[in-house]
XYZ file of C-alpha atoms in Angstrom:
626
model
C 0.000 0.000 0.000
C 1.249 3.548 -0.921
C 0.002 6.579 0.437
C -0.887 10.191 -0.602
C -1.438 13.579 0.474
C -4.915 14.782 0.005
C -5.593 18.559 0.593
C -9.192 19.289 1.526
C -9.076 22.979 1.716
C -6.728 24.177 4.650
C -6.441 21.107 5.781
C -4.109 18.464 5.052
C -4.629 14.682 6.106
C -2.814 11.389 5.075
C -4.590 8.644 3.484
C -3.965 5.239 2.202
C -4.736 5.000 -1.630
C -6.338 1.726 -3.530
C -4.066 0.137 -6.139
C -7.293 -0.523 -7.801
C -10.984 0.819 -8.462
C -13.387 -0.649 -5.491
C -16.346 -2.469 -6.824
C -19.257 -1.740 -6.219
C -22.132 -4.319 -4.560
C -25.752 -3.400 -4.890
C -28.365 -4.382 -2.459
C -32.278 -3.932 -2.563
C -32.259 -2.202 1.062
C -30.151 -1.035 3.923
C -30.419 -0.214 7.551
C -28.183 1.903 8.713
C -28.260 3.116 12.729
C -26.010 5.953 14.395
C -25.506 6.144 17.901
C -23.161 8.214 20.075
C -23.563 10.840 22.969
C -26.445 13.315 23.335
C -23.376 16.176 22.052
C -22.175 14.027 19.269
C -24.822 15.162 16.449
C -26.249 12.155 15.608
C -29.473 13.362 15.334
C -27.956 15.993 13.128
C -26.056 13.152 11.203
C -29.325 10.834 10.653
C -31.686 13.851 9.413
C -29.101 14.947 7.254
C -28.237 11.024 5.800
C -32.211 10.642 5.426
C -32.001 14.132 3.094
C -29.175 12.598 1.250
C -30.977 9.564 0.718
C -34.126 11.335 -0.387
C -32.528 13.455 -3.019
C -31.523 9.888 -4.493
C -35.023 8.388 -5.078
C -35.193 5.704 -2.639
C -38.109 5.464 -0.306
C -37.258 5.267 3.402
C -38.360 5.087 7.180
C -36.326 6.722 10.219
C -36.308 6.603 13.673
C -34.372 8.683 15.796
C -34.241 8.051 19.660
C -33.229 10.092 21.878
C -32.603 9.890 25.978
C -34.864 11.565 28.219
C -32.088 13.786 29.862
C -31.544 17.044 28.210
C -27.512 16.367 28.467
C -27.044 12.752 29.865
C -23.576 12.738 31.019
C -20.708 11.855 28.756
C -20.355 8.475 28.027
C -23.158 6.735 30.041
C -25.209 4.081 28.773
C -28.127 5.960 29.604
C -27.323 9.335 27.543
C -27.135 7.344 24.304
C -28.840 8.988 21.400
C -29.600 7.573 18.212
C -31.304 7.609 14.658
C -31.899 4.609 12.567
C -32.970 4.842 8.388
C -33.837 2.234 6.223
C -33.917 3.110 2.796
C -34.743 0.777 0.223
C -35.165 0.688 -4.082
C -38.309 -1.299 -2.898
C -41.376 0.804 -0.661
C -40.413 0.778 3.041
C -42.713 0.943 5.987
C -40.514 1.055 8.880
C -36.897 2.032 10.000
C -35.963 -1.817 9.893
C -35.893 -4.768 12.399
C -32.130 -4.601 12.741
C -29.246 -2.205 11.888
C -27.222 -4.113 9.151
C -24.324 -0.950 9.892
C -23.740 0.603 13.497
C -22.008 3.510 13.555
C -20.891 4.227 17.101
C -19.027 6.583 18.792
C -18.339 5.418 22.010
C -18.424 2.069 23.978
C -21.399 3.024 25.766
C -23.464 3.739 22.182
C -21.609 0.176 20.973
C -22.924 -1.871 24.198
C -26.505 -0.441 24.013
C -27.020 -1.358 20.450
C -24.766 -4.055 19.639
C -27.680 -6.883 20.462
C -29.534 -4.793 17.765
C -27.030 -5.791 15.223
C -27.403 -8.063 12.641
C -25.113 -11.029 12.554
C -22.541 -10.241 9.813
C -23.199 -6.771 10.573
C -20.809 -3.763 9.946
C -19.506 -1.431 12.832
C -17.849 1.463 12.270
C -16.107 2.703 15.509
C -14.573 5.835 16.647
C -11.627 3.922 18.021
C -10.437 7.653 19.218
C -13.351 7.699 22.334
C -12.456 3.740 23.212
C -10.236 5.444 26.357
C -9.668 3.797 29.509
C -12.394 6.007 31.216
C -15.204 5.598 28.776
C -14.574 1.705 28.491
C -15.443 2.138 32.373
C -18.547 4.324 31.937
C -19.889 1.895 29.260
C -18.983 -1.646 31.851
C -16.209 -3.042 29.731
C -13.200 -4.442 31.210
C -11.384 -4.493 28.006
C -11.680 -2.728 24.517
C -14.259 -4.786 22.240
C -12.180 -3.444 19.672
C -9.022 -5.233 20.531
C -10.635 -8.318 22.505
C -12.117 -10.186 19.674
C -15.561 -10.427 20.893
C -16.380 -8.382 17.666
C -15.041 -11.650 15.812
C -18.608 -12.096 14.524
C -19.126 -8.377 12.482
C -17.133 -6.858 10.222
C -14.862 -4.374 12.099
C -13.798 -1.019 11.075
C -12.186 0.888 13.932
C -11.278 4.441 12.420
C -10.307 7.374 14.916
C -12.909 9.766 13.786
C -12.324 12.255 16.322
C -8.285 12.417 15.575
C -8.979 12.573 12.105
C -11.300 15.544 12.139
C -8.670 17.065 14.519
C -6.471 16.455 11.524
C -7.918 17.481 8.902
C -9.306 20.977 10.884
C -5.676 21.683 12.428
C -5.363 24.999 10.140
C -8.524 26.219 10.696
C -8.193 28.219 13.697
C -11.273 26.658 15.444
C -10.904 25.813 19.276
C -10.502 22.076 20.237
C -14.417 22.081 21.440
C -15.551 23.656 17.932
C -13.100 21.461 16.255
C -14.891 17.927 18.129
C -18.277 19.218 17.150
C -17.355 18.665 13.400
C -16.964 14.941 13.675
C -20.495 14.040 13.117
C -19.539 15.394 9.627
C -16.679 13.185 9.492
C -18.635 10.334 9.674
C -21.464 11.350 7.809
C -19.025 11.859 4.783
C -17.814 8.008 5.085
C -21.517 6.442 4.996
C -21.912 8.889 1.949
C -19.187 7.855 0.381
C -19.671 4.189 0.883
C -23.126 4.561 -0.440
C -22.376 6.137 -3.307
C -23.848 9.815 -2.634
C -22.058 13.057 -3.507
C -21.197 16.010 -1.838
C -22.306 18.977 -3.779
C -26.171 19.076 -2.310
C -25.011 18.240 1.357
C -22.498 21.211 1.381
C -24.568 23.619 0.504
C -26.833 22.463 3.106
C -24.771 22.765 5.643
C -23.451 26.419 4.136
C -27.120 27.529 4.753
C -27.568 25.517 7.673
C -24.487 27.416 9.364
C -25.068 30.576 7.499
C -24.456 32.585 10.578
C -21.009 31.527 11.295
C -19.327 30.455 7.866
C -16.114 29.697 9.850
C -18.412 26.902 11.725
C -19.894 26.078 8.163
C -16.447 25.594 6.345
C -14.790 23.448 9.183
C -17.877 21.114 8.669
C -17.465 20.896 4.888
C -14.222 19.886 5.502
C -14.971 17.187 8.025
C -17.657 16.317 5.931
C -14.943 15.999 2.820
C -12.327 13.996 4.798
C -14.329 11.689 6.255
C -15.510 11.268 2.188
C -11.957 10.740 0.813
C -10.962 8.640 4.058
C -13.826 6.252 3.037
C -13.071 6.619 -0.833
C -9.248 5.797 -0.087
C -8.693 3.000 2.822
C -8.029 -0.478 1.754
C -9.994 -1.792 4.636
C -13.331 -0.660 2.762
C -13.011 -3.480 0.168
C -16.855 -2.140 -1.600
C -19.039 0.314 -1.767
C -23.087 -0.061 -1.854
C -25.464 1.245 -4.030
C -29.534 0.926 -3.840
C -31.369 1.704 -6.544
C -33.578 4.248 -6.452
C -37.583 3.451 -5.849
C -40.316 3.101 -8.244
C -42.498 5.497 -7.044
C -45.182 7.467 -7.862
C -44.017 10.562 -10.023
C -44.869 13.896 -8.146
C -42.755 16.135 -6.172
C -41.938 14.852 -2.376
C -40.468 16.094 -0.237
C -39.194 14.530 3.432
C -41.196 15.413 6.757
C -41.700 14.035 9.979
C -44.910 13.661 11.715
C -45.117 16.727 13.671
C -44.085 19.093 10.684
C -46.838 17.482 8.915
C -49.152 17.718 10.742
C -48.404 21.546 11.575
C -49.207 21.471 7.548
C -52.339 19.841 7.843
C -53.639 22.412 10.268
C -52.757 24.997 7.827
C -54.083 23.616 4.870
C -57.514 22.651 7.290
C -56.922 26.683 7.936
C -56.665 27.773 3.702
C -59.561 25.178 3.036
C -62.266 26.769 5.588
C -60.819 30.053 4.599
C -61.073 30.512 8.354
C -57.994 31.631 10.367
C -56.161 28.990 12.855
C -55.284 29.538 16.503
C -52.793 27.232 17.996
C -52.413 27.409 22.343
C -50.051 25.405 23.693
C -47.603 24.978 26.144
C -44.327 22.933 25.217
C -43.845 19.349 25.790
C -41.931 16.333 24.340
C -42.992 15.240 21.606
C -45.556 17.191 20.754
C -43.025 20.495 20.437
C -42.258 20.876 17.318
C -45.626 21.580 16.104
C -45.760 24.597 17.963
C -42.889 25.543 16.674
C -43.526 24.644 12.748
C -46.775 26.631 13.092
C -44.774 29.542 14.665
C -43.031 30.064 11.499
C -46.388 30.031 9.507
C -47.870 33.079 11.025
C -48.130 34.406 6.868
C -50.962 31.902 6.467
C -53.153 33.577 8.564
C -51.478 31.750 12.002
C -51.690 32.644 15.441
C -50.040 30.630 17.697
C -49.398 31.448 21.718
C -47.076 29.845 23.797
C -49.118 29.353 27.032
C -47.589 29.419 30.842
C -49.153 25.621 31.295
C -51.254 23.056 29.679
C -54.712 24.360 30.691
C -54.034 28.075 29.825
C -53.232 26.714 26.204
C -56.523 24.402 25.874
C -58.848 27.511 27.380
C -57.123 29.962 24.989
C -57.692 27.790 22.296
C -61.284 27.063 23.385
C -61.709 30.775 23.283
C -60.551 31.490 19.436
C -63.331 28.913 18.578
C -65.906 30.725 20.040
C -64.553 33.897 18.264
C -64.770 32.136 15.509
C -61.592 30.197 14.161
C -60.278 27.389 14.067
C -59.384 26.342 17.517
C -55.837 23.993 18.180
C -54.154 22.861 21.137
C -51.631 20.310 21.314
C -50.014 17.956 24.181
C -48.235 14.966 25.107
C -49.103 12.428 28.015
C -49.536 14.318 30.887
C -50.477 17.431 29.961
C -53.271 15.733 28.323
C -54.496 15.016 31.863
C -54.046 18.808 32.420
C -56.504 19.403 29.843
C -59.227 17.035 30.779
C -62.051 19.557 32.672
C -61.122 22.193 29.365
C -62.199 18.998 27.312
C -65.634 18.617 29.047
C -66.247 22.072 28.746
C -65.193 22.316 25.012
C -68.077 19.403 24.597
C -70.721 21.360 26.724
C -70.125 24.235 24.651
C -69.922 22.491 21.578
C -67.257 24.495 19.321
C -65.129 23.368 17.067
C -61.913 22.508 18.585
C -58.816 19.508 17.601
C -56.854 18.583 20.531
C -53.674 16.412 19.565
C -51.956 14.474 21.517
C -48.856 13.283 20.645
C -48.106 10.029 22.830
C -45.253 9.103 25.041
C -44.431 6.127 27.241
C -46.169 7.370 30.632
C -47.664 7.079 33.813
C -46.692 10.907 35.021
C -43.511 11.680 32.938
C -42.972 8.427 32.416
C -40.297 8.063 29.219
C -41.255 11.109 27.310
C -38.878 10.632 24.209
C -40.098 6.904 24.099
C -42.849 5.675 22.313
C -46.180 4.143 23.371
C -49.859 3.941 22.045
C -51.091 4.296 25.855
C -53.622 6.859 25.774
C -56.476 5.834 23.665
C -58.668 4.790 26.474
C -57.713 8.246 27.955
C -58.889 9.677 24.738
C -62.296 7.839 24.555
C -63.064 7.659 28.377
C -61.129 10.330 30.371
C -63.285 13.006 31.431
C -65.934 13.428 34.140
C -69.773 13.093 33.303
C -71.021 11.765 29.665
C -68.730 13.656 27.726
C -68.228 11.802 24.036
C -65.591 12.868 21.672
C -63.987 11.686 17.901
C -61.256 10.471 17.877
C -58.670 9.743 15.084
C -55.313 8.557 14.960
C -52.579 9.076 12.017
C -50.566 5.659 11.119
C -47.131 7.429 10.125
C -45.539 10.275 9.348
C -47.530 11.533 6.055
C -50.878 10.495 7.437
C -50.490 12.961 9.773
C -51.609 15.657 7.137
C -54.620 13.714 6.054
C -55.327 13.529 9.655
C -55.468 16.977 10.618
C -57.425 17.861 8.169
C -60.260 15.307 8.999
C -60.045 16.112 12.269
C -60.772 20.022 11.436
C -63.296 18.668 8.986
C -65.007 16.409 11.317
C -64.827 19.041 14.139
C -66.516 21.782 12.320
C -69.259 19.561 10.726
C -70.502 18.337 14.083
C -69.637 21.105 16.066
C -67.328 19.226 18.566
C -64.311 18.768 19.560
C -61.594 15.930 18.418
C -59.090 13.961 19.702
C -56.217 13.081 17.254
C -53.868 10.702 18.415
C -49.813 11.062 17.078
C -47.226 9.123 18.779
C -43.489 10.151 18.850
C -42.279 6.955 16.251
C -44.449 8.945 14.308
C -43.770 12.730 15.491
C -39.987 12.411 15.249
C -40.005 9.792 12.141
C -39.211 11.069 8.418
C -40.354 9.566 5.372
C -40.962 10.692 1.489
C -44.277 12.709 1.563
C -45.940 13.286 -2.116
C -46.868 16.939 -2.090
C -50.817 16.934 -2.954
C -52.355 19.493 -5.619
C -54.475 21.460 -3.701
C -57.376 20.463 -5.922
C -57.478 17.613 -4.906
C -57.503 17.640 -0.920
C -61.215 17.080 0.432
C -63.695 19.981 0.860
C -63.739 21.448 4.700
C -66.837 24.186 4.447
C -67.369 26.430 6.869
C -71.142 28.576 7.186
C -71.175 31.008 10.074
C -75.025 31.684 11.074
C -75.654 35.481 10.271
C -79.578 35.475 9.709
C -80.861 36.451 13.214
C -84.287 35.395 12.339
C -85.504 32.036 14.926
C -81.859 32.197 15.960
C -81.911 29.687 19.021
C -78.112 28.669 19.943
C -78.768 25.506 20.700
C -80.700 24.792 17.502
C -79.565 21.837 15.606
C -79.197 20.836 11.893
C -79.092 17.591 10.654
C -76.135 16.581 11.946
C -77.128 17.696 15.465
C -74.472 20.315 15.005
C -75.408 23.883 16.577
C -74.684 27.025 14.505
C -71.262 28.269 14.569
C -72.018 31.889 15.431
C -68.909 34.880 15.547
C -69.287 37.034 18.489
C -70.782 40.758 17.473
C -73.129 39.311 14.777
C -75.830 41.503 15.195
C -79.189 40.255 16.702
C -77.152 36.925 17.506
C -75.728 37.936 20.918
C -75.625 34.818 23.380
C -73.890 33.372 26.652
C -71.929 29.952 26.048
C -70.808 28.139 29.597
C -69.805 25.296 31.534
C -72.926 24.523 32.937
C -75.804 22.363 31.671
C -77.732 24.605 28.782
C -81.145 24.374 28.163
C -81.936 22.428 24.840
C -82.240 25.375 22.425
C -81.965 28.590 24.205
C -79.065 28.004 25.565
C -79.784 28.971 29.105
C -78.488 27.712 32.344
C -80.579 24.671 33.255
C -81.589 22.500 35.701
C -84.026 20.840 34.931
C -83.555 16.858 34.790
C -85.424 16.007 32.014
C -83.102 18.665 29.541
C -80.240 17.266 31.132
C -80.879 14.212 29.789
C -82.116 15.146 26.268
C -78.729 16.983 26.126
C -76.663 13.864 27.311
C -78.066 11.980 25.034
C -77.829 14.343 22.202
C -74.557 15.283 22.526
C -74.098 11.405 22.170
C -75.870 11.065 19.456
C -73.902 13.336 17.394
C -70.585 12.040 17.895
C -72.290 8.764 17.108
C -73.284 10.262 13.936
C -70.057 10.546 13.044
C -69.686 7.320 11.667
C -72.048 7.888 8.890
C -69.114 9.907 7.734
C -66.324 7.164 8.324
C -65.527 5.673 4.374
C -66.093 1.948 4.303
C -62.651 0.211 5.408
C -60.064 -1.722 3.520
C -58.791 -4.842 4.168
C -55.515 -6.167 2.313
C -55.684 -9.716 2.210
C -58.143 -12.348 1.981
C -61.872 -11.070 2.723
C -62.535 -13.677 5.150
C -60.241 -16.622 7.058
C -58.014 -17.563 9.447
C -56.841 -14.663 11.322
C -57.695 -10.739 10.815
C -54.849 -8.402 12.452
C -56.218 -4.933 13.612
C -54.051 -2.276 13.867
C -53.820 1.579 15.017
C -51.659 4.217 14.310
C -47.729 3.628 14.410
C -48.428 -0.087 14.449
C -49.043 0.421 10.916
C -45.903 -0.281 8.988
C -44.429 -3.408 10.863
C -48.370 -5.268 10.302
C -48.202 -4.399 6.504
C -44.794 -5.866 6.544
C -45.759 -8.708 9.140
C -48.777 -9.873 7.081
C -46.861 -9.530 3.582
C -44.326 -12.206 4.875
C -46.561 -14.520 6.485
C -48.390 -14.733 3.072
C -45.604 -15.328 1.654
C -45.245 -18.421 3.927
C -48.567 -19.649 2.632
C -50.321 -18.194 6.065
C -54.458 -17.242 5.177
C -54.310 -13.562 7.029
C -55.799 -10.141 6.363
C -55.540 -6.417 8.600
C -57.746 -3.824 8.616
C -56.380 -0.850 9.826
C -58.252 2.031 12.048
C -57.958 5.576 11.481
C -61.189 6.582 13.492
C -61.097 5.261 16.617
C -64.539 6.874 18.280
C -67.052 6.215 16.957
C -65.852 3.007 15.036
C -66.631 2.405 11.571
C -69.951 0.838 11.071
C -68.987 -2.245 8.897
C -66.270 -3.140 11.456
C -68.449 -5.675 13.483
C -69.354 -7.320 9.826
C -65.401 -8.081 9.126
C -64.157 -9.112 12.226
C -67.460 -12.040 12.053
C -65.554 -13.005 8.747
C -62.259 -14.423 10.848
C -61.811 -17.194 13.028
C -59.229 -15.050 14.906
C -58.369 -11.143 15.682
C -55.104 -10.270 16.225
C -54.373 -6.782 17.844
C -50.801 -5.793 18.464
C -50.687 -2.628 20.464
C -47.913 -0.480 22.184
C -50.042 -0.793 25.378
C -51.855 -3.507 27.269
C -54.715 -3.628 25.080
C -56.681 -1.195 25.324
C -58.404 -1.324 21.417
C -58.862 -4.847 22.257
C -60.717 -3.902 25.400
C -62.811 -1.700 23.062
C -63.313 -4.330 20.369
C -64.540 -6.454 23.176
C -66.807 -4.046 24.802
C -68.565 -2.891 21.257
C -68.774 -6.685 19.100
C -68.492 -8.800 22.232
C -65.479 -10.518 20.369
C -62.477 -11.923 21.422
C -59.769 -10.987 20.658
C -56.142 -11.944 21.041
C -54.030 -9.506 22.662
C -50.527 -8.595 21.617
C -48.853 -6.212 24.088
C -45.843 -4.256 23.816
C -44.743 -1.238 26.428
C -40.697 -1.233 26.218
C -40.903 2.483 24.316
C -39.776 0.999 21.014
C -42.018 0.102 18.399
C -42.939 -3.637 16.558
C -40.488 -4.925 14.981
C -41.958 -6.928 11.899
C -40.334 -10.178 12.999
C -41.965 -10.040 16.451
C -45.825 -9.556 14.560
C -44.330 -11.985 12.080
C -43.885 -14.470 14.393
C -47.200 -14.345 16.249
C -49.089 -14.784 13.372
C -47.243 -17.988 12.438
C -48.121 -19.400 16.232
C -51.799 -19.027 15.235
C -52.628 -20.006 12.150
């Protein structure tokens, strides 16, 4: 082997040199996962990978995780953070079962995650943080990377952090800024051995670090050395390339969840040609739809930052009776927060979406983990008789269709809704085809201004009230929290109304259903086992059910995006299947409600560890019962 000098820049770094041109393997997918310290950038590293990969063609999945400590200390097994993709020429559903490359950065993020790793796997190790003291930290007695209990994966231990010190020794930068470039380090050697250029990523990160170009330029040239490290060393005997997806042509673009359904709301907003009011107060993971919507104030946006959970909900409640759409979103607990605002959003009967993007809980529970937990909460959990929708998105994308049905549904009925996110699906990214706004469904909005028999608790055929703005003239009326008399509106006590309005109130939401489009089932229309699904569940039961076919197993799934009421021809398809398989990210709770409604069993598949199905797991259950 000879060597040569490569100059990136200022910056001038030794690097072995192939005698020969590296072929080139191609494989149908890839799942790739990075994991280092909270400080290391690996979310950074992941999102910007994902782009990468987007720009390419392929469809993908991602998932990052993070810890639940804002900084974990350095080196702990607990402060690991971490984002896995799987990007594929094929459609994905999910961010894969198991890495088939780790990229770690530290013993503690290679302990953690090496019983992820497939067997064969690739590691790629910053040898550099495999000191005496984080060896320690992380429980080893000796360096995996020297021991030989890494015998079973392929290997590559490569000093990242010395190398970045390397190639940024010119720059000027202090030793701190100079150790936050090596995220870009090793993001240039997966690019590199996966066949993506440069060009698009640099100027991302120009823009990205627009305000300090010194910062900016240090990271292009991490980013380029880790590149020509990868594109040089003998010990990389291949590259990888996956082709890129047949998809649908159209122009996509990558999202997660939460940004969109912050684009939902606004495109609920442009369809009713109403304005939209967001109150909220900040929680994981719900966040960063507050903050997407922040920076959409030029579509007729409000949104206010509230000093706690029920200041945001009343605020929110408020705008709707002034006459816009009303938005409030949560996570967990602060859903509990909101629960006496909820029964008083359903007494007054404005138009009002409340979304809730789940966490692993009781109290604060694991708030960056992920768990379908609060759907009784959503159904059941307020005082008195106090029904509301409620709909849950199945990934990222979804969530747009989502919001918009829950605005649409909201204002139709003149209630409130519930719409269920989870964090796999708030944090995740995938491809998102950008819809011509032609083509989205109607939302219509008619504000009462004739004064004439004007009753405010009159009802249309819907059992919807009029939606009246405050100031219409001749339309003046009181709204409250306490029981209202059946059309005027008025404070009542009398039994009888109370009842009537119970039951009315009911009704309604009941009535939703007539609105719910029949369901699909993929599969076989009757058999051997039905698998019913919810939200995130989505992509590991598509991918579940696809293999077990493919093992000659007789099994269909129906998935649910309305939750309450449930769709009328449900009862009709589950009577088609000797058995109903629900996997949930809680203890059962749909099953309890599949139960409760079709008096139907049901067999329970239960999952609360704050990570999500893997297919093989679903796979696997439906081969024990058919």
């Amino acid at each position: 082997m000879d060597t040569r000098t490569l100059v990136v820049e200022d910056a001038t770094i030794r690097t072995p040199r192939m005698s020969q041109p590296r072929p080139v393997e191609e494989i149908r997918s890839v799942v790739i996962r990075f994991v280092g310290d909270s400080g290391d950038g690996m979310q950074l590293t992941g999102n910007e990978f994902s782009k990468s990969i987007a720009r390419a063609g392929h469809d993908f999945a991602t998932h990052p995780d993070y810890p639940s400590e804002i900084r974990a200390p350095t080196g702990t097994l607990f402060g690991v953070s971490g984002y896995q993709i799987q990007f594929s020429s094929g459609q994905v559903f999910t961010s894969g079962d198991a890495p088939d490359v780790l990229v770690a950065m530290n013993p503690a993020a290679l302990k953690t995650n090496l019983p992820d790793l497939k067997h064969g796997g690739i590691i790629i190790a910053n040898s550099g943080a495999f000191t005496d003291g984080n060896l320690q930290k992380a429980g080893y007695q000796t360096s995996p990377l020297e021991d030989g209990s890494l015998a079973d994966f392929r290997l590559y231990a490569i000093d990242i952090a010395e190398f970045t010190t390397q190639a940024l020794q010119h720059t000027g930068l202090s030793r701190k800024e100079v150790g936050r470039c090596k995220n870009y380090y090793a993001l240039g050697l997966m690019l590199c051995l996966y066949g993506r250029p440069l060009e698009s990523e640099e100027e991302d990160i120009r823009a990205k670090f627009a305000k300090n170009p010194d910062i900016a330029e240090a990271n292009v040239i991490a980013l380029r050395a880790g590149h020509a490290y990868a594109e040089s060393a003998e010990m990389f005997v291949s590259t990888y390339q996956v082709r890129a997806a047949d998809i649908t042509p159209g122009t996509y673009r990558s999202l997660t969840g939460n940004h969109a359904a912050a684009l939902g709301f606004v495109a609920a907003s442009e369809l009713a040609k109403v304005p939209l009011f967001l109150g909220s107060y900040p929680i994981t993971p719900a966040t960063d739809i507050l903050h997407e919507l922040s920076g959409l104030k030029h579509y007729n946006v409000t949104t206010f930052q509230a000093e706690d959970e029920i200041a945001g909900i009343c605020s929110a409640i408020g705008a709707a009776y002034g006459g816009v759409l009303g938005l409030t979103t949560t996570s967990g607990p602060g859903m509990a927060l909101k629960t006496e605002a909820l029964g008083l959003a359903v007494m007054l009967e404005l138009p009002l979406v409340i979304t809730n993007v789940q966490r692993g809980g009781p109290s604060t529970g694991l708030p960056t983990k992920v768990e379908q937990s609060d759907l009784l909460q959503a159904v059941y959990g307020r005082n008195g008789e106090c029904p509301i929708p409620v709909i849950a998105a199945r990934s990222p994308a979804d969530c747009f269709d989502c919001a918009i049905e829950a605005f649409r549904i909201a204002v139709k009925y003149m209630t409130p809704v519930i719409f269920l996110s989870d964090g796999g699906i708030g944090n995740a990214t995938e491809p998102w085809r950008i819809p011509d706004p032609a083509s989205l469904p109607p939302l219509e909005v008619n504000f009462r201004t004739n004064p004439d028999g004007f009753q405010p608790y009159a009802r249309d055929e819907h059992l919807a009230r009029a939606w009246v703005r405050p100031g219409t003239p001749g339309m003046e009326h009181r709204v409250g929290g306490l029981e209202k008399d059946f059309l005027t509106g008025n404070i009542s006590h009398d039994p009888n109304n109370h009842q009537r309005m119970v039951e009315v109130r009911a009704a309604k939401v009941a009535g939703v259903a007539q609105d719910i489009p029949p369901l699909t089932v993929e599969g076989p229309l009757s058999g051997d086992l039905l698998i019913v699904g919810w939200g995130s569940t989505y992509g590991s039961i598509v991918q579940a059910r696809e293999q077990a076919e493919l093992a000659g197993k007789s099994v269909a799934h129906v998935h649910l995006r309305h939750l309450n009421p449930l769709p009328d021809d449900l009862g009709e398809i589950l009577s088609r299947y000797k058995t109903v398989l629900v996997p949930e990210l809680n203890l059962g709770q749909l099953s309890r409600l599949l139960r409760e409604r079709y008096l139907r069993d049901v067999v329970v598949m239960s999952k609360v560890q704050g990570k999500m199905f893997k297919v093989s797991e679903i796979r696997d259950r439906i081969l024990e019962l058919c």
